[in-house]
């Protein structure tokens, strides 16, 4: 194992020195693929090395792993993916971190699955992460952002791990449990709802009252107010201020307008009107013709004439 | 055609017809003529190599000679008298896609005896002659294949089909038909219609006349003359030829009339020549006008009852007695110019009625449809599955009953069998059916004529039934003859067997009758039962050989073994009670003035109208040990209050006030009637009679308040009241339509199920589907109004697949009250919306323009979705589903799996697939097919949440009813929660495809990735991104998501 670790470090340093050396990475990839078929042990090493450039603590984990009774490749895949997630979590703001921690705890509770066991193991190892590793991470943070993706990509491209989503029954932040909770929360009972509405209405009325008072105050100040034409039901007086506004009924106005229209000169009275109308008509026809032509072209393009 | 000539075309129909002609006309280019000439001369050469006086015996085709029952068939081969091109090629009217040239081979007189017209000797020798030719053609390298075919499906008259070895691009699938002719081979008087020439055809020793047999020979004798005559007529001016082509296209699109017992190209050309000779067509007419004249003549002319005879030219006219003779022998008479042969001798009266009906329908199309009915006439395929309401296939392979009397007498056994089936069905169905069409095609592929005719029953016999009216079809009792009429009663009893019952009816009559008891929701199966009963009783068929297309898709609408629509009566009753109770409420400030149902369950168009829920009944007993679902679908009901001036003006305050009213209403109902009421800030539900009704208030003044426009988006946002108002309008409109057309509901339900099961729930809203189906019923041309769910469903699929969505509006005018102004307004709206999207360079929206009386700008249902990309996908799915369905109906397919494929969506069409926990779906029994994915990368797996189960556990079903009611979840749908959150989080990255009716799969496609220039090496980074995104998706659906598979990483869009 010692030699393996050394190797990892070597890789690590390499990575750090040439973070943008993607070609190198690709070579690794191909090597890896070759190894995959021939020498499973070799592959492990390379992989581990790569993982290491993400997080040193993995070394410890992989050790544990190797000790576990079923050290199948599949398991490892699972795990490394988990790790990445954890890592992401680590880099996330603290409050979120807490949340995820809780989530991990849930998983542990449900742990019948081997992969979950692994996660548990991971959790236990996390606090023991060496300072060195942390430091390294900080240092590399910027570089990592670039190389991380690549490294991850290459590992992921090779691996087939399946990310496990917890049932989420113990936390209400996401998923089914959240929806259920929201459902129940939105039904506090008729009394409470009524109360809320009452509160709202009281507030609303208070606000309106306030506005009215302000308006009145302003009116009192200046001694006059702007009369606004009101839509809707016609009242002679403004209910709020008692000032007489429009005093003509809507129907009456409309009637008047209708009468007025009749007296107006017909649309084709003047010569210029007729000429304009004619011109408009021609324009309309022309535009319609243009449209038709366009449509025909489109139809032909779409080959809409084939009956079979 | 260049721009100039386009400009001169003022009428789009003219232009379209021209384009159509160009498309279908088989141009005789130099290359084509060379090909034809080469092929024909190669055939001539091969035939000329056949040695004269070659002894021909029955051994060449023993099976055929035996089956037609001919004796003395040996002859010495002589070279044909003539070989010349005839048919549509010589008048330059070949219509693509079937590109063929008819080659008439004149049989030499030396090969026949004087009396060979007797007992199928002519037919046998004709066939043997072709056998010889075939043998020699086969040995020539110029020909790829030489096959047998039949002349108009007549088995005793085979023809040779020759495929040349050269396959030019201009004429794909080109072939030559070798048709023997028998000009002046026999004495015409011997073939008089009254004569018996098949000795075996007799009744009690008295020979019967054999008009069909005689005509079959006469047809060959006058084939060449008539072809010459047609050529002379059609070539007189160009428009005639064009009209002939159009008529052929028209007929070919209609598979119920372009068959052996109705029309063919030859009859059309004779008919056209006839009308020319009557001067019904003149030179100033355009092709379409000629077509119209012909159709009008077919549909309405009185001459048909007399028979069509060419006006005499010099020779004697047909005498009255002769006409009588023709009339007696044939249902339809189109006598050829020589007056000796009825070219329509194969036409049956049923075929002719069908023809008249089609012609009349087409004339209606020309009047009523856009562009003079161009699309309906020429581009719409009118095949059995779309035309007929019920299709039945009889598999008669190896069914010996067909040919008990021999294969060919006067008529052939298959034709007689068609007649028999038809008469049985028309007797059995009575006035339930308007049209019954029975056809049986008998030309199998790769048929060896030498082996005889028994193989001709390979293809299924197809029956199409048009229903007279849905009410009649759904009636449970058929009343037969009165008990006093002995003779008829006996006949009735004989026909129906033990099914005949003597019954006393309400009006006091006692009559024989048949009763087909059935539930309301299985009424559409009555016809099926009758057909099966009649066919099984009278034909020696087994059940599995009768395939009826009726209920194959019903599985998708059932809950268990029952159609949930059967609960509709209870639902409507409950609604009545509710609305009464609502109106009676006194203890609220404003009285309720109207109550209107909104949910589609009230109008029979909901795929799954809810069943009464045990826990939603006011006083229920929990003792039953049934599985109790956790969730209940609410049914929306719209309420209007009496007017008042005290409403606030602010939209939020209005909504709050509404809620306050609703809560008061709920409380009142609770206190007075013991109805439970639950409420959230958004809706109020009351439980009654097993249903949850969701109450909504429409506030009229709210209609005028339009929500403030968001930023600078030009799209209008409807206010809550406007939406409610529109939904109310839609509901009452569709409800009215459903009342007029009882089949409307089932068709809509199938359509909705189809849309949902192909994960289009997000693209096409329920109301839009209802409008599309409504269009089928309101504008059925060129069909009749659909009267069965399968036909309606198929037409829905074809509508979606074939409608010109980009350039046309679809106007649903329910009460036929749109005037020209309305159409103009709609068109203007359409044009401006198209123009706007054109100017903005956006996708076309609305891609599907549905205009209705309440929404002339298509803003209500299809404003945002489907967008043009979604519509494209929808159209593609509809097309392939329609093709599959057509195939399923017509071809010999009996397994239910293929039918399921119509609703089983291929999951590999998505970039990623999310599978959900089936046992966490709110209504698991609605899941059609459990989805599995075995392709792609398994990205994530999730455990099911314990917080939700679709059914209440037996342990929980305890306690008081009030307690239990709190466990009931109204309108809880994890899928919509999941979708909502995904939309919130990933609406830019992902496009969701899901089935809101209860599917367990969500399809994901990547949205447009921003067009950053990326190197190749980073391509796989996308996959990483993709996986991260998918994990995020999984996290959002915790406890609900089962598995996530990545099938395709996002594509780069540059």
Coordinates of C-alpha atoms in Angstrom, one line a residue, chain B residues 37-331:
Chain B
X37 CA -40.0 0.7 -76.3
X38 CA -37.0 -1.4 -75.3
X39 CA -39.0 -3.4 -72.9
X40 CA -41.9 -4.0 -75.3
X41 CA -39.6 -4.9 -78.1
X42 CA -37.7 -7.3 -75.8
X43 CA -41.0 -8.9 -75.0
X44 CA -42.0 -9.1 -78.6
X45 CA -38.6 -10.6 -79.4
X46 CA -39.0 -13.2 -76.7
X47 CA -42.5 -14.1 -77.9
X48 CA -41.3 -14.3 -81.5
X49 CA -38.8 -16.9 -80.5
X50 CA -41.5 -19.3 -79.4
X51 CA -41.8 -22.0 -82.0
X52 CA -45.1 -22.3 -83.8
X53 CA -47.2 -25.4 -83.5
X54 CA -45.8 -26.1 -80.1
X55 CA -48.1 -28.6 -78.5
X56 CA -49.7 -27.1 -75.4
X57 CA -51.5 -29.3 -72.9
X58 CA -53.2 -28.9 -69.6
X59 CA -50.0 -30.0 -67.9
X60 CA -48.6 -26.5 -68.0
X61 CA -51.1 -25.4 -65.4
X62 CA -53.0 -28.4 -64.3
X63 CA -54.3 -26.8 -61.1
X64 CA -55.8 -23.9 -62.9
X65 CA -57.5 -26.0 -65.6
X66 CA -58.9 -28.3 -63.0
X67 CA -60.2 -25.5 -60.8
X68 CA -61.9 -23.6 -63.6
X69 CA -63.4 -26.9 -64.7
X70 CA -62.4 -26.8 -68.3
X71 CA -62.2 -29.8 -70.6
X72 CA -60.5 -30.2 -74.0
X73 CA -57.9 -27.5 -73.6
X74 CA -55.0 -28.7 -75.8
X75 CA -53.9 -26.6 -78.7
X76 CA -51.0 -25.8 -80.9
X77 CA -49.2 -22.6 -80.1
X78 CA -49.3 -19.9 -82.7
X79 CA -47.8 -16.5 -82.5
X80 CA -50.0 -13.7 -81.3
X81 CA -52.0 -11.9 -83.9
X82 CA -51.0 -8.5 -82.6
X83 CA -48.9 -7.1 -79.8
X84 CA -49.6 -3.5 -79.0
X85 CA -49.6 -1.0 -76.2
X86 CA -52.9 -0.1 -74.8
X87 CA -54.3 1.3 -71.6
X88 CA -53.4 4.5 -69.9
X89 CA -49.9 4.7 -71.3
X90 CA -51.1 5.1 -74.9
X91 CA -53.2 8.1 -73.9
X92 CA -50.5 9.5 -71.7
X93 CA -52.5 9.2 -68.5
X94 CA -50.3 7.0 -66.4
X95 CA -50.7 8.1 -62.8
X96 CA -47.9 7.6 -60.3
X97 CA -47.0 5.8 -58.1
X98 CA -48.2 2.7 -60.0
X99 CA -46.3 3.0 -63.2
X100 CA -47.2 0.4 -65.7
X101 CA -47.8 -0.2 -69.4
X102 CA -50.6 -2.5 -70.6
X103 CA -49.5 -4.7 -73.5
X104 CA -52.4 -6.2 -75.4
X105 CA -51.5 -9.6 -76.9
X106 CA -54.0 -10.7 -79.5
X107 CA -54.8 -14.3 -79.1
X108 CA -54.7 -16.0 -82.6
X109 CA -57.8 -17.6 -83.8
X110 CA -56.0 -20.8 -84.8
X111 CA -55.5 -21.8 -81.2
X112 CA -59.2 -21.9 -80.5
X113 CA -62.2 -23.9 -81.6
X114 CA -65.5 -22.4 -82.4
X115 CA -67.1 -23.7 -79.3
X116 CA -64.3 -22.8 -76.9
X117 CA -66.5 -20.1 -75.3
X118 CA -68.1 -23.0 -73.4
X119 CA -67.2 -24.2 -69.9
X120 CA -64.2 -22.1 -69.3
X121 CA -62.2 -23.6 -72.2
X122 CA -61.4 -20.1 -73.4
X123 CA -60.2 -19.1 -69.9
X124 CA -58.1 -22.2 -69.6
X125 CA -56.5 -21.8 -73.0
X126 CA -55.9 -18.1 -72.3
X127 CA -54.1 -19.0 -69.2
X128 CA -52.1 -21.8 -70.9
X129 CA -51.1 -19.4 -73.6
X130 CA -49.8 -17.0 -71.0
X131 CA -47.9 -19.9 -69.4
X132 CA -46.1 -20.5 -72.6
X133 CA -45.2 -16.8 -72.9
X134 CA -44.1 -16.7 -69.3
X135 CA -41.8 -19.6 -69.7
X136 CA -40.1 -17.9 -72.6
X137 CA -39.9 -14.5 -71.0
X138 CA -38.3 -16.1 -67.9
X139 CA -35.4 -17.4 -69.9
X140 CA -34.7 -13.9 -71.3
X141 CA -32.1 -11.9 -69.4
X142 CA -34.0 -8.6 -70.2
X143 CA -36.5 -9.4 -67.5
X144 CA -36.0 -9.3 -63.8
X145 CA -39.2 -11.0 -62.8
X146 CA -42.3 -12.3 -64.4
X147 CA -45.3 -12.7 -62.1
X148 CA -48.9 -13.6 -62.2
X149 CA -51.6 -11.1 -61.4
X150 CA -55.3 -11.0 -61.8
X151 CA -57.5 -8.9 -64.1
X152 CA -59.7 -6.9 -61.8
X153 CA -59.4 -9.5 -59.1
X154 CA -61.0 -12.1 -61.5
X155 CA -59.3 -15.4 -60.8
X156 CA -60.1 -17.0 -64.2
X157 CA -58.5 -14.1 -66.0
X158 CA -54.9 -14.0 -65.0
X159 CA -52.4 -11.5 -66.6
X160 CA -48.6 -11.5 -66.6
X161 CA -46.7 -8.8 -64.9
X162 CA -43.2 -8.3 -66.3
X163 CA -40.5 -6.3 -64.6
X164 CA -37.6 -5.3 -66.9
X165 CA -34.1 -5.9 -65.7
X166 CA -33.2 -2.2 -66.3
X167 CA -34.4 -0.1 -63.4
X168 CA -34.4 3.5 -64.4
X169 CA -34.7 6.3 -61.8
X170 CA -37.5 8.0 -63.7
X171 CA -39.8 5.1 -63.3
X172 CA -39.4 3.3 -60.1
X173 CA -41.3 0.0 -59.9
X174 CA -42.1 0.1 -63.6
X175 CA -43.7 -3.0 -65.0
X176 CA -45.5 -4.2 -68.1
X177 CA -48.8 -6.1 -67.9
X178 CA -49.4 -8.6 -70.6
X179 CA -53.2 -8.8 -71.2
X180 CA -54.5 -11.3 -73.7
X181 CA -57.3 -10.0 -76.0
X182 CA -59.6 -12.1 -78.1
X183 CA -60.8 -9.8 -80.8
X184 CA -63.5 -11.5 -82.9
X185 CA -62.6 -14.9 -81.6
X186 CA -66.1 -16.1 -81.0
X187 CA -69.6 -15.4 -82.4
X188 CA -71.1 -12.7 -80.4
X189 CA -74.6 -14.1 -80.5
X190 CA -73.4 -17.2 -78.6
X191 CA -72.3 -15.0 -75.8
X192 CA -75.7 -13.4 -75.5
X193 CA -76.6 -12.5 -71.9
X194 CA -79.4 -15.0 -71.7
X195 CA -77.3 -18.0 -72.7
X196 CA -75.8 -20.5 -70.5
X197 CA -72.2 -21.3 -71.4
X198 CA -71.2 -23.0 -68.2
X199 CA -73.1 -26.3 -68.2
X200 CA -72.4 -27.0 -64.6
X201 CA -74.3 -23.9 -63.6
X202 CA -77.9 -25.1 -63.3
X203 CA -80.7 -25.2 -60.9
X204 CA -82.5 -28.5 -60.8
X205 CA -81.2 -29.5 -64.2
X206 CA -82.3 -26.3 -65.8
X207 CA -79.4 -24.3 -67.1
X208 CA -79.2 -20.7 -65.8
X209 CA -78.0 -17.8 -67.9
X210 CA -74.4 -16.9 -67.3
X211 CA -74.2 -13.1 -68.0
X212 CA -71.0 -12.6 -65.9
X213 CA -69.2 -15.5 -67.5
X214 CA -70.2 -14.3 -71.0
X215 CA -69.2 -10.7 -70.2
X216 CA -65.9 -12.0 -69.0
X217 CA -65.2 -13.3 -72.5
X218 CA -66.8 -10.4 -74.3
X219 CA -64.6 -8.0 -72.4
X220 CA -61.5 -9.6 -73.9
X221 CA -63.1 -9.6 -77.3
X222 CA -63.7 -5.9 -77.3
X223 CA -60.8 -4.8 -75.2
X224 CA -58.8 -3.5 -78.1
X225 CA -61.6 -1.8 -79.9
X226 CA -62.6 0.0 -76.7
X227 CA -59.1 1.0 -75.9
X228 CA -58.9 2.6 -79.4
X229 CA -62.2 4.4 -78.9
X230 CA -61.1 5.8 -75.5
X231 CA -57.8 6.8 -77.1
X232 CA -59.6 8.7 -79.8
X233 CA -61.8 10.5 -77.4
X234 CA -59.4 11.4 -74.6
X235 CA -56.7 12.6 -77.0
X236 CA -59.1 15.1 -78.5
X237 CA -58.1 17.8 -76.1
X238 CA -55.6 18.1 -73.3
X239 CA -58.0 18.8 -70.4
X240 CA -59.8 15.5 -70.9
X241 CA -56.5 13.7 -70.1
X242 CA -55.9 15.9 -67.1
X243 CA -59.4 15.3 -65.9
X244 CA -58.9 11.5 -66.3
X245 CA -55.7 11.7 -64.2
X246 CA -57.5 13.8 -61.5
X247 CA -60.4 11.3 -61.5
X248 CA -57.9 8.5 -61.0
X249 CA -56.2 10.2 -58.2
X250 CA -59.6 10.9 -56.6
X251 CA -60.7 7.3 -56.9
X252 CA -57.4 5.8 -55.8
X253 CA -57.6 7.8 -52.5
X254 CA -60.8 6.0 -51.8
X255 CA -60.2 2.4 -51.3
X256 CA -63.8 1.5 -50.9
X257 CA -64.6 2.5 -54.5
X258 CA -61.3 1.7 -56.4
X259 CA -61.8 -2.0 -56.1
X260 CA -62.9 -4.9 -58.3
X261 CA -66.6 -4.5 -57.8
X262 CA -66.7 -0.8 -58.4
X263 CA -64.4 1.6 -60.3
X264 CA -61.2 1.1 -62.1
X265 CA -59.2 3.2 -64.5
X266 CA -60.8 1.6 -67.5
X267 CA -64.3 2.3 -66.4
X268 CA -63.4 5.9 -65.5
X269 CA -62.1 6.4 -69.0
X270 CA -65.2 4.9 -70.6
X271 CA -67.4 7.0 -68.4
X272 CA -65.5 10.1 -69.4
X273 CA -65.8 9.2 -73.1
X274 CA -69.5 8.6 -72.6
X275 CA -70.0 12.1 -71.1
X276 CA -68.0 13.6 -74.0
X277 CA -70.2 11.8 -76.5
X278 CA -73.2 13.2 -74.7
X279 CA -71.7 16.7 -75.0
X280 CA -71.8 17.1 -71.3
X281 CA -68.2 18.2 -71.5
X282 CA -67.0 20.9 -73.7
X283 CA -63.6 22.3 -74.7
X284 CA -63.8 25.4 -72.6
X285 CA -63.9 23.5 -69.4
X286 CA -60.9 23.2 -67.1
X287 CA -59.9 19.8 -65.7
X288 CA -61.4 20.5 -62.4
X289 CA -64.7 21.5 -64.0
X290 CA -64.7 18.3 -66.0
X291 CA -64.1 16.4 -62.8
X292 CA -67.0 18.1 -61.2
X293 CA -69.3 17.3 -64.1
X294 CA -68.3 13.6 -63.9
X295 CA -68.8 13.5 -60.1
X296 CA -72.1 15.2 -60.5
X297 CA -73.2 12.8 -63.1
X298 CA -72.2 9.9 -60.9
X299 CA -74.0 11.2 -57.9
X300 CA -77.2 12.5 -59.4
X301 CA -77.9 11.4 -62.9
X302 CA -81.1 9.6 -63.6
X303 CA -79.5 7.8 -66.5
X304 CA -78.0 5.2 -64.3
X305 CA -81.4 3.6 -63.7
X306 CA -81.8 3.2 -67.4
X307 CA -78.2 2.2 -68.1
X308 CA -75.6 4.1 -70.0
X309 CA -75.5 3.6 -73.7
X310 CA -73.4 5.6 -76.1
X311 CA -75.5 7.5 -78.6
X312 CA -75.6 5.5 -81.8
X313 CA -73.2 6.4 -84.5
X314 CA -74.5 5.1 -87.7
X315 CA -75.3 1.6 -86.4
X316 CA -78.5 0.7 -84.8
X317 CA -79.4 1.9 -81.4
X318 CA -79.8 -0.5 -78.6
X319 CA -83.3 -1.8 -78.6
X320 CA -85.5 -1.6 -75.6
X321 CA -85.5 -5.4 -75.1
X322 CA -81.8 -5.5 -75.0
X323 CA -81.7 -2.8 -72.4
X324 CA -84.2 -4.7 -70.3
X325 CA -81.9 -7.7 -70.6
X326 CA -78.9 -5.7 -69.4
X327 CA -80.9 -4.3 -66.6
X328 CA -82.0 -7.7 -65.5
X329 CA -78.5 -9.1 -65.6
X330 CA -76.5 -6.4 -64.0
X331 CA -77.2 -3.8 -61.3

